[in-house]
GROMACS .gro file of C-alpha atoms in nm:
model
  289
    1MET     CA    1  -0.356   4.395  -1.979
    2ASN     CA    2  -0.294   4.759  -1.897
    3ILE     CA    3  -0.354   4.942  -2.215
    4LEU     CA    4  -0.167   5.256  -2.083
    5GLU     CA    5   0.151   5.047  -2.069
    6GLU     CA    6   0.139   4.905  -2.414
    7PHE     CA    7   0.276   5.038  -2.735
    8PHE     CA    8   0.268   5.022  -3.115
    9THR     CA    9   0.606   5.071  -3.296
   10LEU     CA   10   0.591   5.300  -3.585
   11ASN     CA   11   0.775   5.237  -3.915
   12ASN     CA   12   1.066   5.448  -3.813
   13GLY     CA   13   1.108   5.263  -3.486
   14VAL     CA   14   0.939   5.522  -3.262
   15LYS     CA   15   0.703   5.377  -2.991
   16ILE     CA   16   0.362   5.527  -2.953
   17PRO     CA   17   0.126   5.440  -2.662
   18LYS     CA   18  -0.164   5.222  -2.769
   19ILE     CA   19  -0.435   5.468  -2.662
   20GLY     CA   20  -0.435   5.837  -2.676
   21LEU     CA   21  -0.654   6.124  -2.542
   22GLY     CA   22  -0.848   6.311  -2.815
   23THR     CA   23  -0.898   6.683  -2.755
   24TRP     CA   24  -1.118   6.787  -3.027
   25GLU     CA   25  -1.376   7.055  -2.912
   26ILE     CA   26  -1.215   7.089  -2.572
   27GLU     CA   27  -1.175   7.463  -2.525
   28ASP     CA   28  -0.819   7.594  -2.460
   29ASN     CA   29  -0.915   7.728  -2.108
   30ASN     CA   30  -1.060   7.377  -2.012
   31VAL     CA   31  -0.817   7.146  -2.170
   32GLU     CA   32  -0.547   7.194  -1.907
   33ASN     CA   33  -0.762   7.044  -1.634
   34VAL     CA   34  -0.862   6.760  -1.865
   35ILE     CA   35  -0.504   6.666  -1.957
   36LYS     CA   36  -0.403   6.701  -1.592
   37GLU     CA   37  -0.654   6.448  -1.491
   38ALA     CA   38  -0.554   6.222  -1.785
   39LEU     CA   39  -0.184   6.225  -1.690
   40GLU     CA   40  -0.260   6.148  -1.334
   41ILE     CA   41  -0.467   5.848  -1.460
   42GLY     CA   42  -0.172   5.730  -1.652
   43TYR     CA   43  -0.221   5.866  -2.014
   44ARG     CA   44   0.101   5.962  -2.186
   45HIS     CA   45  -0.041   6.011  -2.541
   46ILE     CA   46  -0.222   6.332  -2.605
   47ASP     CA   47  -0.361   6.435  -2.949
   48THR     CA   48  -0.436   6.799  -3.065
   49ALA     CA   49  -0.443   6.999  -3.384
   50GLN     CA   50  -0.375   7.360  -3.479
   51SER     CA   51  -0.752   7.391  -3.593
   52TYR     CA   52  -0.869   7.270  -3.234
   53GLY     CA   53  -0.756   7.597  -3.085
   54ASN     CA   54  -0.619   7.444  -2.781
   55GLU     CA   55  -0.248   7.384  -2.852
   56ARG     CA   56  -0.153   7.639  -2.584
   57GLY     CA   57  -0.350   7.469  -2.328
   58VAL     CA   58  -0.221   7.130  -2.412
   59GLY     CA   59   0.141   7.245  -2.404
   60ALA     CA   60   0.094   7.428  -2.084
   61SER     CA   61  -0.044   7.127  -1.906
   62VAL     CA   62   0.226   6.905  -2.044
   63CYS     CA   63   0.496   7.136  -1.938
   64GLU     CA   64   0.344   7.171  -1.578
   65ALA     CA   65   0.333   6.781  -1.562
   66MET     CA   66   0.701   6.764  -1.642
   67GLN     CA   67   0.794   7.037  -1.392
   68LYS     CA   68   0.560   6.941  -1.106
   69SER     CA   69   0.510   6.569  -1.152
   70GLY     CA   70   0.852   6.482  -1.278
   71ILE     CA   71   0.716   6.315  -1.594
   72ALA     CA   72   1.006   6.289  -1.833
   73ARG     CA   73   0.941   6.440  -2.174
   74ASP     CA   74   1.047   6.114  -2.339
   75LYS     CA   75   0.767   5.923  -2.159
   76LEU     CA   76   0.503   6.160  -2.320
   77PHE     CA   77   0.375   6.134  -2.681
   78ILE     CA   78   0.232   6.461  -2.811
   79THR     CA   79   0.067   6.487  -3.160
   80SER     CA   80  -0.060   6.790  -3.349
   81LYS     CA   81  -0.184   6.849  -3.708
   82ILE     CA   82  -0.116   7.103  -3.967
   83ARG     CA   83  -0.430   7.300  -4.053
   84ALA     CA   84  -0.617   7.160  -4.356
   85GLU     CA   85  -0.612   7.506  -4.531
   86TYR     CA   86  -0.220   7.515  -4.530
   87LYS     CA   87  -0.137   7.366  -4.870
   88ASP     CA   88   0.201   7.515  -4.954
   89LYS     CA   89   0.541   7.436  -4.802
   90LYS     CA   90   0.611   7.779  -4.644
   91SER     CA   91   0.282   7.796  -4.462
   92ALA     CA   92   0.312   7.447  -4.336
   93ALA     CA   93   0.674   7.495  -4.221
   94ASP     CA   94   0.588   7.813  -4.045
   95SER     CA   95   0.297   7.662  -3.879
   96ILE     CA   96   0.511   7.367  -3.726
   97ASP     CA   97   0.725   7.642  -3.569
   98THR     CA   98   0.425   7.821  -3.441
   99SER     CA   99   0.281   7.508  -3.284
  100LEU     CA  100   0.608   7.442  -3.104
  101LYS     CA  101   0.624   7.804  -2.977
  102THR     CA  102   0.256   7.793  -2.880
  103MET     CA  103   0.305   7.478  -2.683
  104GLY     CA  104   0.631   7.558  -2.529
  105LEU     CA  105   0.788   7.240  -2.651
  106ASP     CA  106   1.127   7.169  -2.815
  107TYR     CA  107   0.979   6.897  -3.043
  108LEU     CA  108   0.659   6.716  -3.113
  109ASP     CA  109   0.636   6.334  -3.139
  110LEU     CA  110   0.393   6.328  -3.425
  111MET     CA  111   0.277   6.583  -3.677
  112LEU     CA  112   0.020   6.503  -3.933
  113ILE     CA  113  -0.147   6.677  -4.240
  114HIS     CA  114  -0.499   6.713  -4.102
  115SER     CA  115  -0.678   6.661  -4.431
  116PRO     CA  116  -0.589   6.598  -4.800
  117GLN     CA  117  -0.820   6.890  -4.883
  118PRO     CA  118  -0.899   7.221  -4.710
  119TRP     CA  119  -1.210   7.151  -4.507
  120LYS     CA  120  -1.442   7.343  -4.733
  121SER     CA  121  -1.335   7.116  -5.027
  122PHE     CA  122  -1.332   6.802  -4.818
  123ARG     CA  123  -1.331   6.494  -5.057
  124ASN     CA  124  -1.340   6.728  -5.357
  125GLY     CA  125  -1.022   6.749  -5.567
  126ASP     CA  126  -0.698   6.578  -5.517
  127TYR     CA  127  -0.457   6.842  -5.409
  128PHE     CA  128  -0.170   6.600  -5.482
  129SER     CA  129   0.101   6.860  -5.551
  130GLU     CA  130   0.001   7.070  -5.261
  131ASN     CA  131   0.007   6.769  -5.026
  132VAL     CA  132   0.351   6.682  -5.143
  133GLU     CA  133   0.469   7.032  -5.053
  134VAL     CA  134   0.317   7.007  -4.705
  135PHE     CA  135   0.468   6.662  -4.653
  136SER     CA  136   0.804   6.800  -4.757
  137ALA     CA  137   0.782   7.057  -4.490
  138LEU     CA  138   0.709   6.769  -4.240
  139GLU     CA  139   1.008   6.582  -4.372
  140ASP     CA  140   1.239   6.881  -4.324
  141ALA     CA  141   1.106   6.925  -3.973
  142GLN     CA  142   1.162   6.562  -3.884
  143LYS     CA  143   1.517   6.568  -4.026
  144SER     CA  144   1.585   6.887  -3.807
  145GLY     CA  145   1.467   6.720  -3.500
  146LYS     CA  146   1.144   6.919  -3.448
  147LEU     CA  147   0.928   6.624  -3.515
  148ARG     CA  148   1.003   6.256  -3.411
  149ALA     CA  149   0.751   6.115  -3.660
  150ILE     CA  150   0.529   6.240  -3.936
  151GLY     CA  151   0.194   6.124  -4.095
  152VAL     CA  152  -0.144   6.213  -4.229
  153SER     CA  153  -0.506   6.224  -4.137
  154ASN     CA  154  -0.825   6.161  -4.355
  155PHE     CA  155  -0.609   6.036  -4.631
  156LEU     CA  156  -0.760   5.783  -4.874
  157LYS     CA  157  -0.555   5.522  -5.067
  158LYS     CA  158  -0.491   5.754  -5.368
  159ASP     CA  159  -0.369   6.029  -5.131
  160LEU     CA  160  -0.133   5.801  -4.956
  161GLU     CA  161   0.013   5.657  -5.289
  162ASN     CA  162   0.073   6.012  -5.404
  163ILE     CA  163   0.294   6.065  -5.088
  164PHE     CA  164   0.460   5.727  -5.130
  165LYS     CA  165   0.549   5.816  -5.497
  166HIS     CA  166   0.675   6.164  -5.446
  167CYS     CA  167   0.824   6.188  -5.085
  168SER     CA  168   1.126   6.029  -4.933
  169ILE     CA  169   0.991   5.947  -4.583
  170LYS     CA  170   0.682   5.709  -4.566
  171PRO     CA  171   0.395   5.839  -4.340
  172ALA     CA  172   0.407   5.659  -3.999
  173VAL     CA  173   0.031   5.715  -3.934
  174ASN     CA  174  -0.297   5.771  -4.106
  175GLN     CA  175  -0.544   5.902  -3.861
  176ILE     CA  176  -0.906   5.836  -3.982
  177LEU     CA  177  -1.259   5.808  -3.861
  178THR     CA  178  -1.297   5.455  -3.743
  179HIS     CA  179  -1.561   5.299  -3.527
  180ILE     CA  180  -1.824   5.041  -3.509
  181GLY     CA  181  -2.060   5.075  -3.795
  182ASN     CA  182  -1.816   5.289  -3.984
  183THR     CA  183  -1.495   5.103  -4.044
  184PRO     CA  184  -1.302   5.158  -4.371
  185PHE     CA  185  -1.175   4.807  -4.380
  186GLU     CA  186  -0.997   4.824  -4.722
  187LEU     CA  187  -0.819   5.142  -4.634
  188ILE     CA  188  -0.711   4.995  -4.304
  189GLU     CA  189  -0.577   4.686  -4.471
  190PHE     CA  190  -0.397   4.899  -4.729
  191CYS     CA  191  -0.225   5.099  -4.456
  192LYS     CA  192  -0.122   4.780  -4.267
  193SER     CA  193   0.024   4.647  -4.588
  194GLN     CA  194   0.230   4.967  -4.609
  195ASN     CA  195   0.331   4.955  -4.248
  196VAL     CA  196   0.138   5.274  -4.184
  197LEU     CA  197  -0.032   5.273  -3.836
  198VAL     CA  198  -0.400   5.362  -3.838
  199GLU     CA  199  -0.514   5.577  -3.562
  200ALA     CA  200  -0.896   5.560  -3.493
  201TYR     CA  201  -1.050   5.894  -3.416
  202SER     CA  202  -1.408   5.925  -3.284
  203PRO     CA  203  -1.396   5.552  -3.179
  204ILE     CA  204  -1.733   5.610  -3.005
  205ALA     CA  205  -1.875   5.815  -3.286
  206HIS     CA  206  -1.871   6.136  -3.079
  207GLY     CA  207  -2.099   5.956  -2.824
  208GLU     CA  208  -2.373   5.856  -3.063
  209LEU     CA  209  -2.276   5.483  -3.055
  210LEU     CA  210  -2.361   5.475  -2.685
  211LYS     CA  211  -2.726   5.479  -2.774
  212ASN     CA  212  -2.717   5.183  -3.004
  213SER     CA  213  -2.912   4.887  -2.866
  214LYS     CA  214  -2.679   4.602  -3.012
  215ILE     CA  215  -2.381   4.773  -2.853
  216ILE     CA  216  -2.559   4.816  -2.522
  217GLU     CA  217  -2.656   4.452  -2.522
  218MET     CA  218  -2.317   4.329  -2.610
  219ALA     CA  219  -2.156   4.546  -2.348
  220LYS     CA  220  -2.375   4.390  -2.085
  221LYS     CA  221  -2.247   4.044  -2.190
  222TYR     CA  222  -1.895   4.152  -2.126
  223ASN     CA  223  -1.997   4.351  -1.816
  224VAL     CA  224  -1.837   4.652  -1.962
  225THR     CA  225  -1.960   4.999  -2.066
  226PRO     CA  226  -2.064   5.061  -2.432
  227ALA     CA  227  -1.770   5.309  -2.461
  228GLN     CA  228  -1.525   5.037  -2.350
  229LEU     CA  229  -1.678   4.795  -2.607
  230CYS     CA  230  -1.627   5.054  -2.877
  231ILE     CA  231  -1.264   5.106  -2.775
  232ALA     CA  232  -1.197   4.728  -2.755
  233TYR     CA  233  -1.332   4.699  -3.111
  234THR     CA  234  -1.077   4.953  -3.250
  235LEU     CA  235  -0.799   4.781  -3.068
  236ALA     CA  236  -0.926   4.434  -3.192
  237ILE     CA  237  -0.888   4.540  -3.560
  238GLY     CA  238  -0.531   4.666  -3.501
  239THR     CA  239  -0.594   5.039  -3.480
  240LEU     CA  240  -0.492   5.293  -3.217
  241PRO     CA  241  -0.800   5.451  -3.051
  242LEU     CA  242  -0.820   5.822  -2.962
  243PRO     CA  243  -1.134   5.861  -2.728
  244LYS     CA  244  -1.220   6.194  -2.601
  245SER     CA  245  -1.385   6.293  -2.276
  246LYS     CA  246  -1.388   6.588  -2.042
  247THR     CA  247  -1.514   6.379  -1.742
  248PRO     CA  248  -1.265   6.224  -1.512
  249LYS     CA  249  -1.467   5.908  -1.464
  250TYR     CA  250  -1.492   5.840  -1.836
  251ILE     CA  251  -1.133   5.937  -1.909
  252LYS     CA  252  -1.038   5.654  -1.671
  253GLU     CA  253  -1.305   5.412  -1.786
  254ASN     CA  254  -1.177   5.453  -2.133
  255THR     CA  255  -0.845   5.288  -2.045
  256GLU     CA  256  -0.992   4.993  -1.859
  257ILE     CA  257  -1.004   4.750  -2.161
  258ASN     CA  258  -0.947   4.434  -1.950
  259PHE     CA  259  -1.135   4.190  -2.186
  260THR     CA  260  -1.104   4.045  -2.537
  261LEU     CA  261  -1.386   4.033  -2.787
  262SER     CA  262  -1.463   3.677  -2.914
  263ASN     CA  263  -1.420   3.625  -3.286
  264GLU     CA  264  -1.787   3.569  -3.318
  265ASP     CA  265  -1.870   3.901  -3.142
  266LEU     CA  266  -1.607   4.091  -3.336
  267GLU     CA  267  -1.752   3.969  -3.668
  268SER     CA  268  -2.104   4.072  -3.546
  269LEU     CA  269  -1.978   4.422  -3.458
  270LYS     CA  270  -1.820   4.455  -3.805
  271LYS     CA  271  -2.152   4.403  -3.974
  272ILE     CA  272  -2.329   4.685  -3.784
  273ASP     CA  273  -2.415   4.983  -4.005
  274PHE     CA  274  -2.412   5.323  -3.843
  275LYS     CA  275  -2.423   5.673  -4.003
  276ASP     CA  276  -2.633   5.893  -3.777
  277TYR     CA  277  -2.410   6.127  -3.603
  278GLY     CA  278  -2.696   6.342  -3.463
  279GLU     CA  279  -2.611   6.699  -3.404
  280HIS     CA  280  -2.246   6.625  -3.502
  281SER     CA  281  -2.356   6.541  -3.869
  282ARG     CA  282  -2.270   6.898  -3.968
  283PHE     CA  283  -1.898   6.835  -3.941
  284TYR     CA  284  -1.721   6.753  -4.270
  285VAL     CA  285  -1.565   6.430  -4.136
  286PHE     CA  286  -1.920   6.305  -4.047
  287GLY     CA  287  -2.058   6.384  -4.399
  288GLY     CA  288  -2.154   6.746  -4.340
  289LYS     CA  289  -2.097   7.027  -4.590
   0.00000   0.00000   0.00000
């Protein structure tokens, strides 16, 4: 199979490529070359966020690809996320317009609430009413044609249930930390039961999983790289991986998932426990404060 030519269908009928390029921590002045390389390889799904500080570069590279390479806009899938700190309808709505202007695009394919709490309060407090306000801004933007699909990121079951209860459009996506050794199985199954697609960010644990001896050994068995094994795992559990790399070789390798994990090996990988994110442990999503 060619993963670059496969799609999931979101709960509103929009098709989304089965793998996307993550751009977290890729500087604005570098991201254009990274995305240019990815688009040449065949990626059509690019993931960014207001807080990444690289929306301008992402938009510029996408616009250049449309103009110079003739890639049609409807063949591209561009995602961004509302800053976690924006917790009222006006700031959220204004930020959507700012993202579109910054990126030079008429619409985005997907926009997410980046976190249920502001980052400094991550996993502390519910912010239920605030998230309803922000999601209401997303609903308005979808209805007006600025967004094709809307969703959330880092939301737990209780956060999702709050949106289901108070909002008129069901989130199409919940983008969450998902990789071998740290897979929120119950949350993933809940999302599936609600027809909410789970996107797996940091599917290689920001590179730390590549050092794991069990993963290295199993990758040898399949004659693939450890990174490819990690990405195949996220696909095998029904999630959409968003691997990130600045290196052309690895950007390409991350799409070459031409093997299927055996049930026995998949179950073995599910039992691995991994929590050491090394220097990246300081980030909120990896448990840092």
